Coordinates of C-alpha atoms and ligand atoms in Angstrom, one line a residue:
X1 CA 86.2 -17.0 -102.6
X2 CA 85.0 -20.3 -103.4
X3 CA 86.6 -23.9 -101.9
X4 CA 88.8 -24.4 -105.5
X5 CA 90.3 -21.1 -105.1
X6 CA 91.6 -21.3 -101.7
X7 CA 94.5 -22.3 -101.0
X8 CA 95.4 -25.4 -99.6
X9 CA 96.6 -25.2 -95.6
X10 CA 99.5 -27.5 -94.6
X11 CA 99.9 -28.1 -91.1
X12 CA 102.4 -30.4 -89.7
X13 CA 102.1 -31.1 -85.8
X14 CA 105.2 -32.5 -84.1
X15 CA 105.8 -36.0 -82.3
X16 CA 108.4 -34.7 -79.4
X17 CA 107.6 -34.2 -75.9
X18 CA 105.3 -31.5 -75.1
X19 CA 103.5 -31.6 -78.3
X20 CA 99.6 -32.6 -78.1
X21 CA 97.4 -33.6 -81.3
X22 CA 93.8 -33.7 -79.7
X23 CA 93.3 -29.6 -79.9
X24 CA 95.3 -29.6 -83.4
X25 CA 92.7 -32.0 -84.6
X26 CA 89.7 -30.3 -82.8
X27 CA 91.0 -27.3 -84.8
X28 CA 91.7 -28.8 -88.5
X29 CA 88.1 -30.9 -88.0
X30 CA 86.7 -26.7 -87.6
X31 CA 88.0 -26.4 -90.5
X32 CA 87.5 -28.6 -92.3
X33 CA 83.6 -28.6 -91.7
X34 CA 84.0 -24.5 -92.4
X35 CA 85.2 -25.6 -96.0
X36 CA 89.1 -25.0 -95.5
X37 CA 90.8 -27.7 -97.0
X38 CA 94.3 -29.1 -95.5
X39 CA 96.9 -31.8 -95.1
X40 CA 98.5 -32.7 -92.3
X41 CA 101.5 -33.9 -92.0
X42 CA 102.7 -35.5 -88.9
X43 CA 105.9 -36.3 -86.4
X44 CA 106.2 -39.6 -83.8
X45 CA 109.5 -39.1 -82.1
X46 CA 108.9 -39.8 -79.0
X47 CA 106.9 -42.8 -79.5
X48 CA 110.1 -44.2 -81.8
X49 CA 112.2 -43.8 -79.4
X50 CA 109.9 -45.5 -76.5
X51 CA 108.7 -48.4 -78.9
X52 CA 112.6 -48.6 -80.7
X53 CA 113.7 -49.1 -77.1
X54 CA 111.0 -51.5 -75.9
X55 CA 112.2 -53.8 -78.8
X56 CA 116.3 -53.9 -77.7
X57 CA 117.2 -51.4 -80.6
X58 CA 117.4 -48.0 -78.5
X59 CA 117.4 -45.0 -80.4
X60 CA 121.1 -43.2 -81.7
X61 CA 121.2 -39.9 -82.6
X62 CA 124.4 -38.0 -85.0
X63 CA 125.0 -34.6 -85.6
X64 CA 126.5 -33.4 -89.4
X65 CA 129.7 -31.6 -89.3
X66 CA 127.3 -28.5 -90.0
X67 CA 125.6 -29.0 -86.2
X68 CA 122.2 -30.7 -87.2
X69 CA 120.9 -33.3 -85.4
X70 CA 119.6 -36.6 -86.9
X71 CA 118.3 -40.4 -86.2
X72 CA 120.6 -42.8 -87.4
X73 CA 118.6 -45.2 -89.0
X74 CA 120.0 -48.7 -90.2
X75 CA 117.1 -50.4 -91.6
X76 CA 116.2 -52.1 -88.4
X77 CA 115.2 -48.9 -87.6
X78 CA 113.5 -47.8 -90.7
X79 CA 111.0 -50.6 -89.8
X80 CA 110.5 -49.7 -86.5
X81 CA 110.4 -45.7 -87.5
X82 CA 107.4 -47.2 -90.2
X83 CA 106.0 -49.2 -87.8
X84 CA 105.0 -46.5 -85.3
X85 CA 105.1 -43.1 -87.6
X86 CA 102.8 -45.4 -90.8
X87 CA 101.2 -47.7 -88.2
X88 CA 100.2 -46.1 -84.5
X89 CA 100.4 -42.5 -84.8
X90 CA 99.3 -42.3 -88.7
X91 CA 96.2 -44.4 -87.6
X92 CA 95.2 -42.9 -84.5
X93 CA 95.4 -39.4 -86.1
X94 CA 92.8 -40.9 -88.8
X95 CA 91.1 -42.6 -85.8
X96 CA 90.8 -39.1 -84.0
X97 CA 89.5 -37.1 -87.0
X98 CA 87.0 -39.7 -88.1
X99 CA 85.5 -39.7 -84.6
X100 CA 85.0 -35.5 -85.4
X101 CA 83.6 -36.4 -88.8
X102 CA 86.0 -35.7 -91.1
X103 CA 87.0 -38.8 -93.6
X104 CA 90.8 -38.8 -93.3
X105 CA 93.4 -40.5 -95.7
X106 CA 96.8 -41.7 -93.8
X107 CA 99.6 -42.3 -96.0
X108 CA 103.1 -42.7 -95.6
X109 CA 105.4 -40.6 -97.8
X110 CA 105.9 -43.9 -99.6
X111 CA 102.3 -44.6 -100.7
X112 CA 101.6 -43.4 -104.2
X113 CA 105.0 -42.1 -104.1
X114 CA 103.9 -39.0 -102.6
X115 CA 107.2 -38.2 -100.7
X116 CA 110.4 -39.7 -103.2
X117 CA 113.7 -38.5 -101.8
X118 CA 117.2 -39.2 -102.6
X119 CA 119.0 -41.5 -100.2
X120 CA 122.3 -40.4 -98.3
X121 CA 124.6 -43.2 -99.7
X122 CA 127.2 -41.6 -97.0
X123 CA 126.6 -39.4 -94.4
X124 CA 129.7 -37.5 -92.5
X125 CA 128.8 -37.5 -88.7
X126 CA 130.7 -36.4 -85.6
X127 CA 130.6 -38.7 -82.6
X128 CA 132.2 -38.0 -79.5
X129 CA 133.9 -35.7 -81.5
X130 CA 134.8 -38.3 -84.1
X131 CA 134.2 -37.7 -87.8
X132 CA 133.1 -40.6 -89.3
X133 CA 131.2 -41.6 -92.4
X134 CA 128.7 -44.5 -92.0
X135 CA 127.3 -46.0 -95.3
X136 CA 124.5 -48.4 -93.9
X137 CA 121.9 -45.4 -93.5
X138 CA 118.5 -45.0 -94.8
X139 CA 118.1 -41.0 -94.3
X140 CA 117.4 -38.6 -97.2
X141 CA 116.3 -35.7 -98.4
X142 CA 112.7 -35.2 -100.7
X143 CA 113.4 -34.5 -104.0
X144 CA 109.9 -34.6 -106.0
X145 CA 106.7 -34.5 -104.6
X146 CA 104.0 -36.3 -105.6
X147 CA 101.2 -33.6 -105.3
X148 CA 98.1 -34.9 -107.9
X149 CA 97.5 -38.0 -105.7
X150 CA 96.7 -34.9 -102.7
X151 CA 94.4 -33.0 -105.3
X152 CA 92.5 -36.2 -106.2
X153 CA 92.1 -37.2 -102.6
X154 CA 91.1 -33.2 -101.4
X155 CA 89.2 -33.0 -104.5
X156 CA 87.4 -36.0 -103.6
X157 CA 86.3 -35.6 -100.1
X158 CA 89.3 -37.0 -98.6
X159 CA 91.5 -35.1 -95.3
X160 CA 95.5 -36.5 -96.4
X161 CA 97.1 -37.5 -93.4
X162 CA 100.9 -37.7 -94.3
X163 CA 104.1 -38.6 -92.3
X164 CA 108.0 -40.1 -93.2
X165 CA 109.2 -42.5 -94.2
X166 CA 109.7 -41.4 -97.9
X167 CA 110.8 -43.8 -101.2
X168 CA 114.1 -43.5 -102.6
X169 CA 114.8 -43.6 -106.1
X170 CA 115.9 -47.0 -105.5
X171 CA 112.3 -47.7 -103.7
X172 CA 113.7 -48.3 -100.4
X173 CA 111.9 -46.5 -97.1
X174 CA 113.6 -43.8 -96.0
X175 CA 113.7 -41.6 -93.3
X176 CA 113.3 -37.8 -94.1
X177 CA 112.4 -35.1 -91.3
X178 CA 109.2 -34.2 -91.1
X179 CA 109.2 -30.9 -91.1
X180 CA 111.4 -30.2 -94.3
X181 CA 109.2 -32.8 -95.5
X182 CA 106.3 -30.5 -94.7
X183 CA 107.6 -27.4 -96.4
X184 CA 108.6 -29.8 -99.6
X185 CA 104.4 -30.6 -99.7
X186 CA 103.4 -26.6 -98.8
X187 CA 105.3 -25.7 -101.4
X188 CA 103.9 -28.5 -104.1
X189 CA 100.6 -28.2 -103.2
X190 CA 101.1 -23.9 -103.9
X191 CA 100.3 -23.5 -99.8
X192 CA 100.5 -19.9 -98.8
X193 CA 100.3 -20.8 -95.2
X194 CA 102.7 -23.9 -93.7
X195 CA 102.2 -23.9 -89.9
X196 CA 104.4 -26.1 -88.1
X197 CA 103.5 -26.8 -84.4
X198 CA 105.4 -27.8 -81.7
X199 CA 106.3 -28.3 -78.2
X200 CA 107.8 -24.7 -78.3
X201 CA 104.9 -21.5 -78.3
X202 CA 107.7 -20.9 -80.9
X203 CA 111.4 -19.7 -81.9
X204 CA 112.4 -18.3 -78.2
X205 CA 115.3 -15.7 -77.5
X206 CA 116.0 -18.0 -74.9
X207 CA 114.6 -21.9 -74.9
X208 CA 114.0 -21.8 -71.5
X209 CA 111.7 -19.2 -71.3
X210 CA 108.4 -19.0 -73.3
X211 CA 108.0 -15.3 -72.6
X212 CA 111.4 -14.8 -75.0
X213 CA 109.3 -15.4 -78.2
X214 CA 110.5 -13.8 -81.3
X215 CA 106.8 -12.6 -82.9
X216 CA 107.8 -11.8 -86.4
X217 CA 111.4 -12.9 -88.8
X218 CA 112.5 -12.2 -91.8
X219 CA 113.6 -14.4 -94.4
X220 CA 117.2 -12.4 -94.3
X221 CA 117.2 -12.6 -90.5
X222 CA 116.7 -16.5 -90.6
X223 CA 120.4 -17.7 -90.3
X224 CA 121.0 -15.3 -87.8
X225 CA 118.1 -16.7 -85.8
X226 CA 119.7 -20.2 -86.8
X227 CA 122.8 -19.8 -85.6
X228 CA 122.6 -17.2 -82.6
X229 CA 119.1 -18.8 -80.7
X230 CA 117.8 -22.4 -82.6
X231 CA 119.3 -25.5 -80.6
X232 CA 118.8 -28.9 -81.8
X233 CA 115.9 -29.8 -83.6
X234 CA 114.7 -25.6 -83.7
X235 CA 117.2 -25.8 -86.0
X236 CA 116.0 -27.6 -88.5
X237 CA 112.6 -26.2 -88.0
X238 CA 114.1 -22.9 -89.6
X239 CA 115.7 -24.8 -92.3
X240 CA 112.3 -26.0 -93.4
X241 CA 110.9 -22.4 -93.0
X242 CA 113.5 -21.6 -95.2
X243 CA 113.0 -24.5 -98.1
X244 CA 109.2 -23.6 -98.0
X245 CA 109.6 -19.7 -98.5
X246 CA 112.1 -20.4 -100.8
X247 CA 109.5 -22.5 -102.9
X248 CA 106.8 -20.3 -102.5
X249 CA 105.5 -20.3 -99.7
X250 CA 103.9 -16.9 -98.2
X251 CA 104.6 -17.2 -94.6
X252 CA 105.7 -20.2 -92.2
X253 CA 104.3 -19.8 -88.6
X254 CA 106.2 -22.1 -85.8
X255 CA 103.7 -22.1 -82.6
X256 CA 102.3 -24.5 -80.0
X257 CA 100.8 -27.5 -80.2
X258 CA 99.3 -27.5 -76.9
X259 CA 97.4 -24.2 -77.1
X260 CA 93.6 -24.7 -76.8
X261 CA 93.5 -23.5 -80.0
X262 CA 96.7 -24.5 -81.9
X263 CA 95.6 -24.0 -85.7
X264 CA 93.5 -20.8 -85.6
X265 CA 95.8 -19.3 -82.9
X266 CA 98.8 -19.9 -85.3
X267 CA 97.2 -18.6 -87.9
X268 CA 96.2 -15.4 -86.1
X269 CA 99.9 -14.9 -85.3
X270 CA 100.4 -16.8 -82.3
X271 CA 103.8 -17.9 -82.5
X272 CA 107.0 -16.7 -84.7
X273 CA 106.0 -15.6 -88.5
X274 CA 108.4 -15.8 -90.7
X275 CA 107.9 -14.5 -93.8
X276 CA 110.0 -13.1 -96.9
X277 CA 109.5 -9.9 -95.2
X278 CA 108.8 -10.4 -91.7
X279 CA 105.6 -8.2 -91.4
X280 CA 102.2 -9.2 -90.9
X281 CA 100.8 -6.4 -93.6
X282 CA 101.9 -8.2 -96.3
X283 CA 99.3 -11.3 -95.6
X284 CA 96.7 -12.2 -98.1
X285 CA 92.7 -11.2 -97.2
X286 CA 92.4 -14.8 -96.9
X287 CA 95.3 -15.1 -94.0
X288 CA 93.2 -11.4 -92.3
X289 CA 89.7 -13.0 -92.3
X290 CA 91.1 -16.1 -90.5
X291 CA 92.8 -13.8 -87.9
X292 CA 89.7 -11.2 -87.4
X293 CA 87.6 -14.5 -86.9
X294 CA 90.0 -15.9 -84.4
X295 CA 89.8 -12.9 -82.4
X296 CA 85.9 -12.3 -82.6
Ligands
LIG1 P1 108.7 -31.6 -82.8 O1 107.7 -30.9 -81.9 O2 108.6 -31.3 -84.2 O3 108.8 -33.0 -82.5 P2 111.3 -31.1 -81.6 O4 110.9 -31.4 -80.2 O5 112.1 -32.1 -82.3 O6 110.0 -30.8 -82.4 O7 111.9 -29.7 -81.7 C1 111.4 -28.5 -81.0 C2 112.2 -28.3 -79.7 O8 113.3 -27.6 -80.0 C3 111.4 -27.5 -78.7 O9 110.5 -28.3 -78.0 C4 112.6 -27.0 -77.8 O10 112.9 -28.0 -76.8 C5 113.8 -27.1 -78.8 N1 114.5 -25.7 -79.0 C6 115.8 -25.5 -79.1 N2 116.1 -24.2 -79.3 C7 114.9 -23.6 -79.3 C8 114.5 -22.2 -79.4 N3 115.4 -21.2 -79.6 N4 113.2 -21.9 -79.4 C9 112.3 -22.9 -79.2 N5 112.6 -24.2 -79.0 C10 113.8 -24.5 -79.1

């Protein structure tokens, strides 16, 4: 299979507590050099919330009348959610996978368009058990990727390195999660593989304990899974599983980000699979050789 055919890997790695980037990018520079093209896409949190903090604006989170969790971001926020996802964390991934010789591109969801979403002109949210609608937020959901700016950059020697915020129609930032953001570019770029890494070695039976992993999902057993183990964020994790298998996308594997191996470990299984039909026989030759070479 030559470099052109392959399919392109999307990775995203997550900016919570517990994740760790060094063995993702130890993994994706393998890669890479091995002639496996990818983009990452990436998460920052935990930073935000340190740095949003640091500068007097402490972070706020709401939940939607339908239970998911989000950042409440007024556009002091949007600026300091740029400032550390486009600025520290974006440049310090480049900064770590130049040092393993690969030529990374960082680019917010903004740059080149690459991420345009629709903003939420008003978003219902419960507080303290309060339904309210607040009007001054700059959340939203991707609508249209921007996917030949990726080609021309992969095509050209370049490693994308791509986090929120996105551009609204109305070219304002605007803060869109990560990981549906993720499964909105796996499905562009025609990714059979979307691997989301986490804090978590995966979806657990019960969060608490790592040993509860569920290996293998089904699309159809997805918001089961949603409603009867995902808390929180998990949640929306299995909402972007969904969005990307919905668009195409083969399989989406949630695993750890602080496995020595993270990348190759996911892809050899390591983690929950969830696919359209929740087995691992119906994987490409492609997704087999990776596994078989993990394990050798
Ligand atoms: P990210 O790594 O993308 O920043 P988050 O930390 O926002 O992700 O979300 C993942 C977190 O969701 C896990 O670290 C865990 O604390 C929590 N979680 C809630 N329910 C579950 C579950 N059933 N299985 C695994 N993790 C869960």
């Amino acid at each position: 299979m030559t470099m052109q055919e392959q399919s392109v890997l999307v990775v995203k790695v997550g900016g919570g507590e517990g994740n760790r980037i060094e063995p993702v990018l130890d993994d994706l520079a393998d890669l890479w050099h091995a002639g496996r093209r990818w983009v990452l896409v990436h998460g920052g949190s935990a930073r935000t919330n340190e740095v949003a903090t640091a500068l007097g604006h402490p972070p706020q989170f709401i939940t939607s009348p339908s239970g998911f969790t989000s950042r409440r971001t007024d556009r002091q926020t949007a600026l300091i959610f740029t400032m550390v996802y486009a600025g520290e964390m974006n440049k310090t991934i480049v900064e770590g996978l130049h040092a393993r010789g690969v030529n990374a591109v960082g680019l917010s969801g903004a740059d080149g368009r690459v991420l345009e979403g629709e903003r939420k002109k008003a978003i219902r949210a419960v507080v303290n058990g309060r339904r309210l609608i607040i009007r001054d937020d700059y959340t939203g959901t991707i609508t249209r990727v921007n996917s030949s700016l990726l080609h021309l950059l992969l095509n050209a020697g370049y490693a994308p390195v791509l986090c929120p915020p996105a551009i609204s129609q109305e070219h304002e930032l605007i803060n869109v999660d990560g990981d549906r953001a993720a499964a909105a570019l796996a499905a562009a770029l025609s990714a059979k593989t979307l691997v989301l890494l986490t804090g978590a070695p995966g979806l657990l039976r019960f969060p608490d304990d790592p040993a509860s992993r569920i290996a293998t999902l089904p699309l159809a057993a997805l918001d089961d899974a949603m409603n009867t183990y995902a808390q929180g964020r998990m949640r929306i994790k299995l909402l972007a599983a969904r969005e990307a298998l919905e668009g195409g996308v083969q399989r989406v594997i949630i695993a750890a980000s602080n496995a020595a191996h993270p990348v190759r470990q996911a892809l050899a299984g390591d983690g929950t699979v969830i696919s359209r039909w929740g087995r691992q026989e119906e994987e490409t030759h492609e997704h087999s050789a990776t596994a078989n070479e993990h394990r050798a």
